[in-house]
Coordinates of C-alpha atoms in Angstrom, one line a residue:
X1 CA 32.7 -15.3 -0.6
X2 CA 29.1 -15.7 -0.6
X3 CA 26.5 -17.8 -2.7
X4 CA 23.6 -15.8 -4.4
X5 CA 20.9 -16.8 -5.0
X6 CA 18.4 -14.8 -7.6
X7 CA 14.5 -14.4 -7.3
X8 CA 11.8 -13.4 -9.3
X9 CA 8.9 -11.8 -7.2
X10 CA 5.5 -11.0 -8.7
X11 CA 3.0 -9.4 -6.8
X12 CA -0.4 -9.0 -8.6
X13 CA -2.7 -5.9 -6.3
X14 CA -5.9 -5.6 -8.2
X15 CA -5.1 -3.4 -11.4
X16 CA -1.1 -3.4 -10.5
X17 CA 1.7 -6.3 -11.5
X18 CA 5.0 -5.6 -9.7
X19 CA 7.7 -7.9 -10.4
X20 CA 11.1 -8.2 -8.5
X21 CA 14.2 -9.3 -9.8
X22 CA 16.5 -10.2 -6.5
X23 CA 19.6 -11.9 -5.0
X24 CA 19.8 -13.6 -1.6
X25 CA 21.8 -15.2 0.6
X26 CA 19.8 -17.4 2.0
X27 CA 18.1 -20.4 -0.4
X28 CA 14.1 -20.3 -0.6
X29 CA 12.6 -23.2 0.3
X30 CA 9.6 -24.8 2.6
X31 CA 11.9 -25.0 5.7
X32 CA 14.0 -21.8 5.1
X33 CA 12.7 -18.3 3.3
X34 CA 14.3 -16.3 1.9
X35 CA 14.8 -12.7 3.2
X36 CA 16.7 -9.7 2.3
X37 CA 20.4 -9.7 4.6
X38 CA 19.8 -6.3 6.1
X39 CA 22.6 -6.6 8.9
X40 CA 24.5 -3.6 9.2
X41 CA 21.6 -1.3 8.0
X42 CA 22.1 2.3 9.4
X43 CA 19.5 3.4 11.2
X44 CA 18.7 5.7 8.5
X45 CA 18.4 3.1 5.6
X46 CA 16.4 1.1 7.8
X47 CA 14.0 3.9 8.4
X48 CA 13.7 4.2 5.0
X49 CA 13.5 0.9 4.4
X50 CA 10.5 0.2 6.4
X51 CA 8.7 3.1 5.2
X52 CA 8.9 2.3 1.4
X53 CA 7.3 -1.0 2.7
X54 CA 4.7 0.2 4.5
X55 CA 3.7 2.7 2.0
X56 CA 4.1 0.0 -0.4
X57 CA 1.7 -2.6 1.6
X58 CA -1.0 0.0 1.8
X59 CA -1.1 0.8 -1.8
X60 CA -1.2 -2.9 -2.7
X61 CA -4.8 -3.2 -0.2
X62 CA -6.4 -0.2 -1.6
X63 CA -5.8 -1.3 -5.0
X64 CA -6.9 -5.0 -3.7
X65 CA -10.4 -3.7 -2.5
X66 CA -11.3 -0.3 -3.5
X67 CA -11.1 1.6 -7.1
X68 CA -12.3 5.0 -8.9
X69 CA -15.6 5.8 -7.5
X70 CA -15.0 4.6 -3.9
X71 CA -14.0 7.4 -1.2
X72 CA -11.6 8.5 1.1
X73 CA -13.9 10.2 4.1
X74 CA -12.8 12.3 6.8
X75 CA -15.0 12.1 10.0
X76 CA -14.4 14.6 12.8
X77 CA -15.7 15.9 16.2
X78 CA -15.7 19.3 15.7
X79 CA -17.3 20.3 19.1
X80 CA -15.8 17.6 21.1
X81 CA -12.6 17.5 23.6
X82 CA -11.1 13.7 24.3
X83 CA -8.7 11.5 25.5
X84 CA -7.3 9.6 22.7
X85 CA -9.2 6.6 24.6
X86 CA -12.3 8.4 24.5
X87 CA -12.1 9.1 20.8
X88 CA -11.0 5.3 20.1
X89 CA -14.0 4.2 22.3
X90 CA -16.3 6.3 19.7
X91 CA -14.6 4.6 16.7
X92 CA -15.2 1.4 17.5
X93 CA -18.8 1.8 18.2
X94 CA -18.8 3.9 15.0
X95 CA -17.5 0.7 13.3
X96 CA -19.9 -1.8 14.8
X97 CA -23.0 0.4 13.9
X98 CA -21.8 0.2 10.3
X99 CA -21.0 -3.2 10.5
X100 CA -24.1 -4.2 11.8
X101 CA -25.8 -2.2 8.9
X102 CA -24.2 -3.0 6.5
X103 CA -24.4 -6.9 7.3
X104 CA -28.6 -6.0 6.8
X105 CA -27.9 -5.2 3.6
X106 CA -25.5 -7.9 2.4
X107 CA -22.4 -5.7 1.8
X108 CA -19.0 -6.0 4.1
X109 CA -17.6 -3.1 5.7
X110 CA -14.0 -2.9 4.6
X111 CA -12.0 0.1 5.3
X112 CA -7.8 1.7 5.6
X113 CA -7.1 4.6 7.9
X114 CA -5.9 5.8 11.0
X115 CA -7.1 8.1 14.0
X116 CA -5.3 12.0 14.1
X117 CA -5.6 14.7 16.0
X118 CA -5.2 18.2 15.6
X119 CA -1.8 20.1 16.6
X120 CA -3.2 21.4 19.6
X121 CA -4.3 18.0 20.9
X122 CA -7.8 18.8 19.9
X123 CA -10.8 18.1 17.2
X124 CA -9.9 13.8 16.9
X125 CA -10.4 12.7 13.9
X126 CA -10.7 9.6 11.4
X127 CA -9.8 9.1 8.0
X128 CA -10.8 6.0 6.3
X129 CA -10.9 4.6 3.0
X130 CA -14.4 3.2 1.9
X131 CA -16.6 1.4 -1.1
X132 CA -19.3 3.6 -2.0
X133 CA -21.6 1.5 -0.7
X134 CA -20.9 2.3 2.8
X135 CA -21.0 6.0 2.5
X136 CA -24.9 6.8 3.2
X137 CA -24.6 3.9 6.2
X138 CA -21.4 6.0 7.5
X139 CA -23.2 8.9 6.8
X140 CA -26.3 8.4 9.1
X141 CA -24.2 6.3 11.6
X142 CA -21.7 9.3 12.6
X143 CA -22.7 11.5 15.4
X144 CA -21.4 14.9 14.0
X145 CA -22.9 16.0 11.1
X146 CA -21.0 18.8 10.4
X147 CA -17.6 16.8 10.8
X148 CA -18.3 14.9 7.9
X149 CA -16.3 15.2 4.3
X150 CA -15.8 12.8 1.4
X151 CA -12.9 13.1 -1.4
X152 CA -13.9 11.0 -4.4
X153 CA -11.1 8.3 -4.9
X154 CA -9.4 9.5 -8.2
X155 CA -7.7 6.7 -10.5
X156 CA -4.4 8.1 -11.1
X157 CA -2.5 4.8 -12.1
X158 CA -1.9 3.2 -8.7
X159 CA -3.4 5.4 -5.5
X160 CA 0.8 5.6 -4.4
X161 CA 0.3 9.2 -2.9
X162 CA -2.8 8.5 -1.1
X163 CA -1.0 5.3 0.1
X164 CA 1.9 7.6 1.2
X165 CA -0.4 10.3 3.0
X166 CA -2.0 7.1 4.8
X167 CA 1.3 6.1 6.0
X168 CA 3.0 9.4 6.6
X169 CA 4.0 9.7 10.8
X170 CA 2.1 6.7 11.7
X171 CA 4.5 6.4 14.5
X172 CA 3.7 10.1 16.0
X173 CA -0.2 11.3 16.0
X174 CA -2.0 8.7 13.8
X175 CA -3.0 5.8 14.7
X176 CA -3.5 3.1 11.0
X177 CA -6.4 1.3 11.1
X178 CA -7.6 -2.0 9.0
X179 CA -10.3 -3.9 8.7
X180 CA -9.3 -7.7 8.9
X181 CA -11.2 -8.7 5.7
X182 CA -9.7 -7.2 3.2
X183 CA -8.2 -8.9 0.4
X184 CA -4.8 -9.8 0.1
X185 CA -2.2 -9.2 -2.9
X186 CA -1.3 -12.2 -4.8
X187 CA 2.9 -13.1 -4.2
X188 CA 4.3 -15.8 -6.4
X189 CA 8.5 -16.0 -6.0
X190 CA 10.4 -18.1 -8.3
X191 CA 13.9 -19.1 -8.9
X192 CA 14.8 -16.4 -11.3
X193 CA 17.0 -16.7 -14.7
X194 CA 20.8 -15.6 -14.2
X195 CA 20.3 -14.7 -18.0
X196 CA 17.0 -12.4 -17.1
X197 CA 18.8 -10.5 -14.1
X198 CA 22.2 -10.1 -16.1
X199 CA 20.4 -8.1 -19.0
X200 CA 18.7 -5.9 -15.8
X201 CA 22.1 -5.6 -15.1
X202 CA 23.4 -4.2 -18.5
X203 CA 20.7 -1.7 -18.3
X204 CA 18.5 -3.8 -21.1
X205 CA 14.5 -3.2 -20.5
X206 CA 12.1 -5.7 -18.7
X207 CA 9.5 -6.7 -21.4
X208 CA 5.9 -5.3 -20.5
X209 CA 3.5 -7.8 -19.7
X210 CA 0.6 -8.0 -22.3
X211 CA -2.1 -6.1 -21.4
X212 CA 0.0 -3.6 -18.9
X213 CA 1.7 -0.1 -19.3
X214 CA 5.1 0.4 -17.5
X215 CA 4.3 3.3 -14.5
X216 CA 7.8 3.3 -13.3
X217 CA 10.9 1.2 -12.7
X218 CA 14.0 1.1 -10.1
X219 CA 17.0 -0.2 -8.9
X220 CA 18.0 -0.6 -5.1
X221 CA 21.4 -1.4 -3.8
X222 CA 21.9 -3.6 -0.6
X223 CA 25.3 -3.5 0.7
X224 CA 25.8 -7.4 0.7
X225 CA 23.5 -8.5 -2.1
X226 CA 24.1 -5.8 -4.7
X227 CA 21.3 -4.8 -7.1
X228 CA 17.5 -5.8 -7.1
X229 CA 15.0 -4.3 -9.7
X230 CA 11.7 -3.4 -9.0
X231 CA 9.2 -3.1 -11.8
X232 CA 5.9 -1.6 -11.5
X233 CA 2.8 -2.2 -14.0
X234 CA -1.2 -1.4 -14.7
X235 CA -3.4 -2.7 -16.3
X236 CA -4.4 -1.0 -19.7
X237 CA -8.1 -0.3 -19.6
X238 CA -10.7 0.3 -22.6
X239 CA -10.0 4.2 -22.1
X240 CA -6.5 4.6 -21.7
X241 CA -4.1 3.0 -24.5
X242 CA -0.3 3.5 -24.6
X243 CA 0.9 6.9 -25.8
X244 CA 3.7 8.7 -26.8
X245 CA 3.6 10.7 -23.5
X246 CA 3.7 7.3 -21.2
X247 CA 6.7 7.2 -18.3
X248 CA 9.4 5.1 -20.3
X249 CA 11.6 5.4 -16.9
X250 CA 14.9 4.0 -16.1
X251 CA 14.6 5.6 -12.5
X252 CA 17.3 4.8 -10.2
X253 CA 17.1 5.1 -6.4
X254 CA 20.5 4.0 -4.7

């Protein structure tokens, strides 16, 4: 028989509160972290596992450094065959140039994306995420005019499917790409209440933070430590107030 040990987990991204309620078997301190037991993980779970994460990290940075009125650009080589070295080599100068101008004007150049290329192993591409300050810089600074498109950033509650299209087959023909000074999501764990997680437990609703509208909520089940909830929040803003026709989830995900 194993100790457990519950957590609370808050992670504040911008406009976005998630809070975790979680059991470990490993005691949180300077010297020893706690992590989630994952031994015995099929190789499914674990595939899964690491996705939700990384979908879940990139959703936390672009709601850290970009919002509604930024853009997610697509810039191309139409014309041009290359190695996927070539094409790298042509990003990175691509980057520098905007760096460089953008330092002139007292802005930093902060982007999320990756490198593609087409299912015939032609037209390279890159799609990044970008402030709109940086879009008539990028504009002048890429080489093929005609390769050039820009989706306006839409504020849908939390950017999670442009996070997921981000991530989606990272591991096969894109190539994820971040700029080292973006801003990080705020993480504060605590020694959570065994009153708090046995209510979660019962089924009994998290209060909403003041100020916040619940998007959705879930329950995971790890074969050694049991349950762990995941809540997820925004931010209420001038134009959006709660409504009858708000998610009031008790989603489940086993």
């Amino acid at each position: 028989i194993y100790k457990m040990y519950i957590y609370k987990c808050e992670v504040k991204s911008g406009p976005m509160l998630e809070i975790k309620y979680y059991k470990s078997l490993r005691k949180r301190n300077k010297k020893n972290i706690a992590r989630n037991f994952n031994q015995a993980k099929t190789n499914e779970k674990q595939a899964l596992a690491n996705r939700i994460r990384g979908e879940q990290h990139t959703q936390r940075l672009i709601l850290c450094n970009f919002t509604e009125g930024d853009w997610f650009a697509r810039f191309s080589a139409p014309k041009g065959e290359f190695t996927e070295e070539q094409f790298e080599k042509i990003v990175n100068n691509f980057f520098k140039r905007i760096k460089r101008r953008a330092e002139k004007i007292g802005v930093q150049f902060k982007y999320i994306g990756y490198c593609e290329c087409g299912k015939l192993g032609k037209n390279w591409h890159l799609h990044i995420v970008i402030e709109d300050c940086i879009r008539e810089i990028a504009t002048e600074c890429w080489q093929w005019k005609n390769g050039i498109n820009f989706t306006p950033l839409y504020q849908d509650g939390n950017f999670a499917d442009l996070a997921k299209y981000i991530r989606k087959d990272v591991c096969g023909k894109k190539r994820l790409r971040t700029s080292r000074n973006l801003t990080k999501p705020e993480v504060t764990v605590v020694e959570g209440k065994k009153r708090e997680f046995k209510k979660l437990e019962k089924g009994e609703a998290l209060q909403i933070p003041q100020g916040y509208y619940l998007v959705r909520d879930e329950m995971w089940i790890n074969d050694f430590t049991g349950a762990s909830y995941h809540f997820v929040f925004m931010q209420l803003t001038a134009t959006r107030r709660l409504t009858n026709n708000e998610p009031k989830t008790n989603q489940r995900n086993e």
